[in-house]
Coordinates of C-alpha atoms in Angstrom, one line a residue:
M1 CA 0.0 0.0 0.0
V2 CA 1.4 3.3 -1.1
A3 CA 0.3 6.8 -0.2
S4 CA -1.0 8.9 -3.0
E5 CA 1.4 11.5 -4.3
I6 CA -1.5 13.7 -5.3
R7 CA -3.5 13.6 -2.1
A8 CA -1.7 16.7 -0.7
L9 CA -2.6 18.6 -3.9
F10 CA -6.3 17.9 -3.4
A11 CA -6.2 19.3 0.2
V12 CA -5.5 22.5 -1.6
A13 CA -8.2 21.7 -4.2
A14 CA -10.8 21.7 -1.5
R15 CA -10.4 25.5 -1.1
P16 CA -13.5 27.4 -2.3
E17 CA -11.5 29.6 -4.8
V18 CA -10.4 26.4 -6.6
V19 CA -12.7 24.8 -9.2
S20 CA -12.2 21.1 -8.6
L21 CA -12.8 19.0 -11.6
A22 CA -11.1 16.1 -9.8
G23 CA -13.5 14.4 -7.4
G24 CA -16.2 11.9 -8.4
M25 CA -18.5 13.0 -5.6
P26 CA -22.3 12.7 -6.3
Y27 CA -24.4 15.8 -5.9
V28 CA -26.3 14.7 -2.8
S29 CA -27.8 18.1 -2.3
A30 CA -30.2 17.2 -5.1
L31 CA -31.9 14.7 -2.7
P32 CA -35.1 15.8 -0.9
L33 CA -33.0 16.1 2.3
D34 CA -35.9 17.2 4.5
E35 CA -37.9 14.2 3.5
V36 CA -34.9 11.9 3.9
G37 CA -34.2 13.4 7.3
R38 CA -37.8 12.7 8.5
M39 CA -37.6 9.2 7.1
V40 CA -34.5 8.4 9.0
G41 CA -35.8 10.0 12.2
D42 CA -39.0 7.9 12.0
L43 CA -37.0 4.8 11.2
V44 CA -35.0 5.2 14.4
A45 CA -38.0 6.1 16.5
R46 CA -40.0 3.0 15.3
N47 CA -37.2 0.4 14.9
G48 CA -34.3 1.8 16.9
A49 CA -33.5 -1.5 18.6
E50 CA -33.0 -3.1 15.2
V51 CA -31.4 -0.1 13.4
L52 CA -28.7 0.3 16.1
Q53 CA -27.9 -3.4 16.6
Y54 CA -25.6 -5.9 14.9
A55 CA -26.8 -7.6 11.8
S56 CA -25.9 -10.7 9.7
A57 CA -22.7 -10.6 7.6
Q58 CA -24.7 -11.2 4.4
G59 CA -27.0 -8.2 5.0
D60 CA -30.6 -7.4 5.7
P61 CA -32.9 -9.9 3.8
V62 CA -35.4 -7.2 2.7
L63 CA -32.7 -4.9 1.5
R64 CA -31.3 -7.8 -0.6
E65 CA -34.7 -8.2 -2.2
R66 CA -34.8 -4.5 -3.0
I67 CA -31.3 -4.8 -4.5
C68 CA -32.6 -7.5 -6.9
E69 CA -35.4 -5.1 -8.0
V70 CA -32.8 -2.5 -8.7
M71 CA -30.6 -4.9 -10.8
A72 CA -33.7 -6.0 -12.7
L73 CA -33.6 -2.6 -14.4
E74 CA -30.5 -3.8 -16.2
G75 CA -31.9 -7.2 -17.1
V76 CA -30.4 -9.1 -14.1
Q77 CA -32.6 -11.8 -12.7
A78 CA -31.2 -12.8 -9.3
S79 CA -32.1 -14.4 -6.0
A80 CA -31.7 -12.3 -2.8
D81 CA -29.9 -15.4 -1.4
D82 CA -27.0 -14.7 -3.7
V83 CA -26.6 -11.1 -2.8
V84 CA -24.1 -10.0 -0.1
V85 CA -24.3 -6.4 1.2
T86 CA -21.0 -4.6 1.7
V87 CA -19.6 -1.3 2.9
G88 CA -19.7 0.3 -0.5
A89 CA -18.6 -1.5 -3.7
Q90 CA -15.0 -0.9 -2.7
Q91 CA -15.3 -3.5 0.1
A92 CA -17.0 -5.8 -2.4
L93 CA -14.0 -5.5 -4.6
D94 CA -11.7 -6.2 -1.7
L95 CA -13.6 -9.3 -0.7
V96 CA -13.6 -10.7 -4.2
T97 CA -9.9 -10.1 -4.6
R98 CA -9.2 -11.6 -1.2
I99 CA -11.0 -14.8 -2.2
F100 CA -9.5 -15.3 -5.6
V101 CA -6.1 -13.8 -5.8
D102 CA -2.8 -15.2 -4.6
P103 CA 0.5 -13.2 -4.8
G104 CA 1.7 -13.2 -8.4
D105 CA -1.7 -14.1 -10.0
V106 CA -2.6 -12.1 -13.0
V107 CA -5.6 -9.7 -12.9
L108 CA -6.7 -8.2 -16.2
A109 CA -8.0 -4.6 -16.1
E110 CA -8.9 -2.0 -18.6
A111 CA -6.4 0.6 -19.5
P112 CA -7.1 3.1 -17.9
S113 CA -8.8 1.5 -14.9
Y114 CA -10.5 2.6 -11.7
V115 CA -7.8 3.8 -9.2
G116 CA -9.5 2.1 -6.2
A117 CA -9.4 -1.3 -8.0
L118 CA -5.7 -0.9 -8.8
G119 CA -5.0 -0.1 -5.2
T120 CA -6.9 -3.2 -4.0
F121 CA -5.1 -5.5 -6.5
A122 CA -1.7 -4.1 -5.5
S123 CA -2.5 -4.7 -1.8
Y124 CA -3.0 -8.5 -2.5
Q125 CA 0.2 -8.5 -4.7
A126 CA -1.6 -9.3 -7.9
D127 CA 0.2 -8.6 -11.2
V128 CA -2.1 -6.3 -13.1
V129 CA -2.0 -6.7 -16.9
H130 CA -3.8 -3.9 -18.8
V131 CA -6.1 -4.4 -21.8
P132 CA -6.7 -1.3 -23.9
L133 CA -10.1 0.3 -24.5
D134 CA -11.4 2.9 -27.0
E135 CA -14.6 4.8 -27.5
G136 CA -16.5 1.5 -27.7
G137 CA -15.1 0.2 -24.4
L138 CA -12.8 -2.8 -23.8
I139 CA -11.4 -4.0 -27.2
P140 CA -12.2 -7.7 -27.6
A141 CA -9.4 -8.4 -30.0
A142 CA -6.9 -7.0 -27.5
L143 CA -8.4 -9.1 -24.7
R144 CA -8.1 -12.3 -26.8
E145 CA -4.5 -11.4 -27.7
T146 CA -3.6 -10.8 -24.1
L147 CA -5.2 -14.0 -22.9
E148 CA -3.4 -16.0 -25.6
R149 CA -0.1 -14.5 -24.7
L150 CA -0.5 -15.2 -21.0
R151 CA -1.6 -18.8 -21.8
R152 CA 1.6 -19.3 -23.8
E153 CA 3.6 -18.0 -20.8
G154 CA 1.8 -20.4 -18.5
R155 CA 0.5 -17.6 -16.2
T156 CA -2.7 -17.8 -14.2
V157 CA -5.4 -15.3 -14.9
K158 CA -7.8 -15.1 -12.0
F159 CA -10.3 -12.6 -13.4
L160 CA -11.0 -9.7 -15.7
Y161 CA -12.0 -6.5 -13.9
T162 CA -14.2 -4.1 -16.0
V163 CA -16.4 -1.1 -15.5
P164 CA -18.4 -1.6 -18.8
T165 CA -20.9 1.2 -18.4
F166 CA -19.9 4.9 -18.2
Q167 CA -16.4 3.8 -17.2
N168 CA -14.3 5.4 -14.5
P169 CA -12.1 7.1 -15.5
A170 CA -12.6 7.2 -19.3
G171 CA -16.4 7.8 -19.4
V172 CA -16.8 5.3 -22.3
T173 CA -19.4 2.4 -22.5
L174 CA -18.9 -1.1 -23.8
T175 CA -21.1 -1.5 -26.9
T176 CA -23.8 -4.2 -27.0
A177 CA -21.9 -6.2 -29.7
R178 CA -18.7 -6.1 -27.7
R179 CA -20.5 -7.3 -24.5
A180 CA -21.4 -10.5 -26.3
Q181 CA -17.8 -10.9 -27.6
I182 CA -16.3 -10.3 -24.2
L183 CA -18.5 -13.0 -22.6
E184 CA -17.6 -15.4 -25.4
I185 CA -13.9 -14.8 -25.0
A186 CA -14.1 -15.2 -21.2
A187 CA -15.9 -18.6 -21.6
E188 CA -13.3 -19.7 -24.2
Y189 CA -10.4 -19.0 -21.9
D190 CA -12.3 -19.9 -18.7
V191 CA -11.9 -16.5 -17.1
L192 CA -14.1 -15.0 -14.4
I193 CA -15.4 -11.4 -15.0
I194 CA -15.8 -8.9 -12.2
E195 CA -18.4 -6.4 -13.5
D196 CA -18.2 -3.1 -11.4
N197 CA -21.4 -1.1 -12.2
P198 CA -21.9 2.0 -10.0
Y199 CA -23.0 4.2 -12.8
G200 CA -25.3 2.0 -14.9
L201 CA -28.6 3.7 -14.0
L202 CA -27.1 7.2 -14.7
G203 CA -27.3 7.2 -18.5
F204 CA -28.5 10.3 -20.3
D205 CA -30.4 8.7 -23.2
G206 CA -32.7 5.8 -23.2
D207 CA -33.1 2.8 -20.9
P208 CA -30.3 1.3 -18.9
M209 CA -27.9 -1.0 -20.8
R210 CA -28.1 -4.7 -20.2
A211 CA -25.5 -5.8 -17.7
L212 CA -23.0 -8.5 -18.5
R213 CA -24.3 -10.4 -15.5
A214 CA -27.7 -10.5 -17.2
D215 CA -26.3 -12.8 -19.9
D216 CA -24.0 -15.0 -17.8
A217 CA -25.0 -15.8 -14.2
E218 CA -22.1 -18.3 -13.6
R219 CA -19.1 -16.4 -14.9
V220 CA -19.9 -12.8 -13.9
V221 CA -19.6 -11.5 -10.4
Y222 CA -21.6 -8.2 -10.3
L223 CA -20.6 -5.3 -8.0
G224 CA -23.2 -2.6 -7.3
S225 CA -23.4 0.5 -5.1
F226 CA -25.9 3.1 -3.9
S227 CA -23.2 5.7 -3.6
K228 CA -24.1 7.3 -6.9
T229 CA -27.8 6.8 -7.0
I230 CA -28.6 7.6 -3.3
A231 CA -25.7 8.9 -1.2
S232 CA -22.1 8.0 -1.0
G233 CA -22.0 8.7 2.8
L234 CA -24.2 5.7 3.5
R235 CA -21.6 3.3 2.2
V236 CA -23.9 0.6 1.1
G237 CA -22.9 -1.6 -1.8
W238 CA -23.3 -5.3 -2.8
V239 CA -22.0 -8.3 -4.6
L240 CA -24.1 -10.7 -6.6
A241 CA -22.2 -13.9 -7.1
P242 CA -22.7 -17.6 -8.0
H243 CA -23.9 -19.5 -4.9
A244 CA -20.6 -21.1 -4.0
V245 CA -18.7 -17.8 -4.3
R246 CA -21.4 -16.1 -2.2
A247 CA -20.7 -18.5 0.7
K248 CA -17.0 -17.5 0.7
L249 CA -17.9 -13.8 0.5
V250 CA -19.9 -14.1 3.6
L251 CA -17.0 -15.7 5.5
A252 CA -14.6 -13.1 4.2
A253 CA -17.0 -10.3 5.2
E254 CA -17.4 -11.7 8.7
S255 CA -13.6 -11.7 9.2
A256 CA -13.3 -8.2 7.8
I257 CA -16.1 -6.2 9.5
L258 CA -18.3 -8.7 11.3
C259 CA -21.3 -7.1 9.7
P260 CA -22.2 -4.1 7.6
S261 CA -23.9 -1.1 9.3
S262 CA -27.5 -1.9 10.3
F263 CA -28.3 1.8 10.3
S264 CA -27.1 2.4 6.8
Q265 CA -28.7 -0.8 5.4
L266 CA -32.1 0.0 6.9
A267 CA -31.9 3.6 5.9
V268 CA -31.4 2.4 2.3
R269 CA -34.1 -0.2 2.7
E270 CA -36.6 2.4 3.9
Y271 CA -35.6 4.8 1.1
L272 CA -36.2 2.1 -1.5
T273 CA -39.5 1.1 0.1
T274 CA -41.1 4.5 0.8
Q275 CA -39.5 7.1 -1.5
P276 CA -39.9 7.6 -5.3
W277 CA -36.4 6.5 -5.9
R278 CA -36.9 5.9 -9.7
E279 CA -38.0 9.5 -10.1
Q280 CA -35.0 10.7 -8.0
I281 CA -32.7 8.8 -10.4
K282 CA -34.3 10.6 -13.3
D283 CA -33.6 13.9 -11.6
F284 CA -30.0 12.9 -11.1
R285 CA -29.7 11.9 -14.7
E286 CA -31.0 15.3 -15.9
L287 CA -28.8 17.2 -13.4
Y288 CA -25.6 15.3 -14.6
R289 CA -26.6 15.6 -18.2
E290 CA -26.8 19.4 -17.9
R291 CA -23.3 19.4 -16.3
R292 CA -21.9 17.0 -18.9
D293 CA -23.2 19.3 -21.6
A294 CA -21.6 22.3 -19.9
M295 CA -18.2 20.5 -19.8
L296 CA -18.3 19.3 -23.4
E297 CA -19.4 22.7 -24.6
S298 CA -16.6 24.4 -22.6
L299 CA -14.0 21.9 -23.9
D300 CA -15.1 22.6 -27.5
A301 CA -14.9 26.4 -26.9
F302 CA -11.7 26.7 -24.9
M303 CA -9.3 23.7 -25.3
P304 CA -6.4 24.3 -27.7
E305 CA -5.8 22.3 -30.8
G306 CA -4.2 18.9 -30.1
C307 CA -6.3 18.0 -27.1
T308 CA -8.9 15.3 -27.4
W309 CA -11.5 13.9 -25.0
T310 CA -14.3 11.4 -24.6
R311 CA -17.9 12.3 -24.8
P312 CA -19.7 10.2 -22.2
A313 CA -23.3 9.1 -22.5
G314 CA -23.7 8.9 -18.7
G315 CA -21.8 8.7 -15.5
F316 CA -19.4 11.3 -14.1
F317 CA -16.2 11.6 -16.1
V318 CA -14.4 12.8 -19.2
W319 CA -11.0 11.5 -20.2
L320 CA -8.8 14.2 -21.7
T321 CA -5.6 13.5 -23.7
L322 CA -3.0 16.3 -24.0
P323 CA -0.9 17.0 -27.0
E324 CA 2.4 15.2 -27.4
G325 CA 5.2 16.4 -25.1
L326 CA 2.8 17.5 -22.2
D327 CA 2.7 15.8 -18.8
A328 CA -0.5 16.0 -16.9
K329 CA 1.1 14.9 -13.6
A330 CA 3.8 17.6 -13.8
M331 CA 1.2 20.2 -14.9
A332 CA -1.1 19.5 -11.9
P333 CA 0.6 21.9 -9.4
R334 CA 0.7 24.6 -12.0
A335 CA -3.0 24.1 -12.6
L336 CA -3.7 24.4 -8.9
A337 CA -1.8 27.7 -9.0
E338 CA -4.4 28.8 -11.5
R339 CA -7.2 27.6 -9.2
V340 CA -8.3 24.5 -11.1
A341 CA -7.8 20.8 -10.1
Y342 CA -8.0 17.5 -12.0
V343 CA -6.7 13.9 -11.5
P344 CA -3.6 13.1 -13.6
G345 CA -3.9 9.9 -15.7
T346 CA -1.0 8.1 -14.0
G347 CA -3.2 7.0 -11.1
F348 CA -5.3 4.9 -13.5
Y349 CA -2.5 2.7 -14.7
A350 CA -0.7 0.0 -12.6
D351 CA 2.5 0.6 -14.5
G352 CA 2.7 4.4 -14.2
D353 CA 1.6 5.1 -17.7
G354 CA -0.9 7.8 -18.6
R355 CA 1.1 11.0 -18.3
R356 CA -0.6 12.6 -21.3
H357 CA -4.0 12.0 -19.8
M358 CA -6.2 13.4 -17.1
R359 CA -9.6 12.7 -15.7
I360 CA -12.0 15.6 -15.3
S361 CA -15.3 15.3 -13.5
Y362 CA -18.6 17.2 -14.1
C363 CA -20.7 15.6 -11.4
Y364 CA -20.2 18.1 -8.5
P365 CA -19.6 21.7 -9.7
E366 CA -22.4 23.9 -10.9
P367 CA -22.4 24.4 -14.7
H368 CA -21.1 27.9 -14.4
R369 CA -18.2 26.7 -12.2
I370 CA -17.5 23.9 -14.8
R371 CA -17.2 26.5 -17.5
E372 CA -14.8 28.6 -15.5
G373 CA -12.8 25.6 -14.5
V374 CA -12.4 24.4 -18.1
R375 CA -11.4 28.0 -19.1
R376 CA -8.7 28.1 -16.5
L377 CA -7.5 24.6 -17.4
A378 CA -7.3 25.5 -21.1
G379 CA -5.2 28.5 -20.2
V380 CA -2.7 26.2 -18.3
V381 CA -2.6 23.8 -21.3
E382 CA -1.9 26.7 -23.7
Q383 CA 0.9 27.9 -21.5
E384 CA 2.4 24.3 -21.4
I385 CA 2.2 24.1 -25.2
R386 CA 4.2 27.4 -25.4
L387 CA 6.8 26.0 -23.0
R388 CA 7.0 22.8 -25.0
D389 CA 7.5 24.7 -28.3
T390 CA 10.2 26.9 -26.6
F391 CA 12.1 24.3 -24.6
G392 CA 11.0 20.9 -26.0
G393 CA 8.5 18.4 -24.8
V394 CA 8.6 16.0 -21.9
E395 CA 9.8 12.5 -22.6
H396 CA 7.2 10.3 -21.0
Q397 CA 8.6 7.5 -18.9
R398 CA 6.6 5.1 -16.7
S399 CA 6.8 5.7 -13.0
P400 CA 8.6 3.0 -11.0
G401 CA 6.5 0.6 -8.9
G402 CA 3.6 1.2 -6.6
V403 CA -0.1 1.9 -7.1
H404 CA -1.4 5.0 -5.3
T405 CA -4.3 4.4 -3.0
P406 CA -7.3 6.6 -3.6
G407 CA -8.7 9.3 -1.4
P408 CA -12.3 10.6 -1.5
D409 CA -11.3 13.3 -4.0
T410 CA -10.2 10.7 -6.6
V411 CA -12.9 7.9 -6.5

């Protein structure tokens, strides 16, 4: 476990004069907080002895049934008996890795990949092998090529980790055709898939995409979370796994935390039972769509030639690529001096690659703050281009060793 080199920078980014395009924090102020407050107060008043008591390691049975109803929106048909409630999806990822990975085992992950996953894999001494993605998500041909090479080398691949829908950090989505191909390749090479899907209900157009788990109940372990669709501070996530794996997950959860918070679980259960949560998700989608549009319009208006970026159809993030010779990690302190913050791309690669890239987030700032932040960022990039043209560009080298653990500003 390695401390993040950029965490100190984001202590500065929290200052009000800085526009932070860094954190993946949901805009919880959009919740009906008065109503939620009354709901929680009534819950404690009526059921305090249960709400404030220990619970089972697998999680509240009624909440697990509600979770199955949520997953059904993505085509997943599941039994509540195969759901394990966790302290956010991050703990779910930790438990799955603990069960499957021995030191030196290979874990496949998208390039770039979620920084919290990379930190977990490193803590269990996995060897992360990246598979590239593009605008259509993970590239099936690259996955097959990587698996074939590893098979020739006699190396054990424990699972493929993927965020197929509105990916963190790239914002791209795995196409329907590629989803079928990825499942076929995984079956051919007998590889487990860990599908991490915190953003799946936050698409801006049409119905939710069909989850990978909906089409392969035995090979796909599904990780979900209420952090983005209700509130991240509740820390309620879950794992849906084949029955034999579920039993191991419960044992691992018992040893890690004894049981998840009864208070948080029952608050989510009550919210899903009594509140119009589907309508609230629609409100979140419209709010994030407006902010996505503000970011893309600002990038089009302000960013200098040579910069490219993804155009997400949902979720929280845009992945920006700088012109040749620029280094997003080296540029980050200078951006903070201009009162704008982002996450350098190096945190999203296990091998320290990604120096030309950055993740910028539109989920938390108001649209006018997003526009101002992008304007400031574009000015920093323009200055870096002038320096490159005068003194020469930066030769990008991969950073030696270590995956940086995430803080709340980088999730």
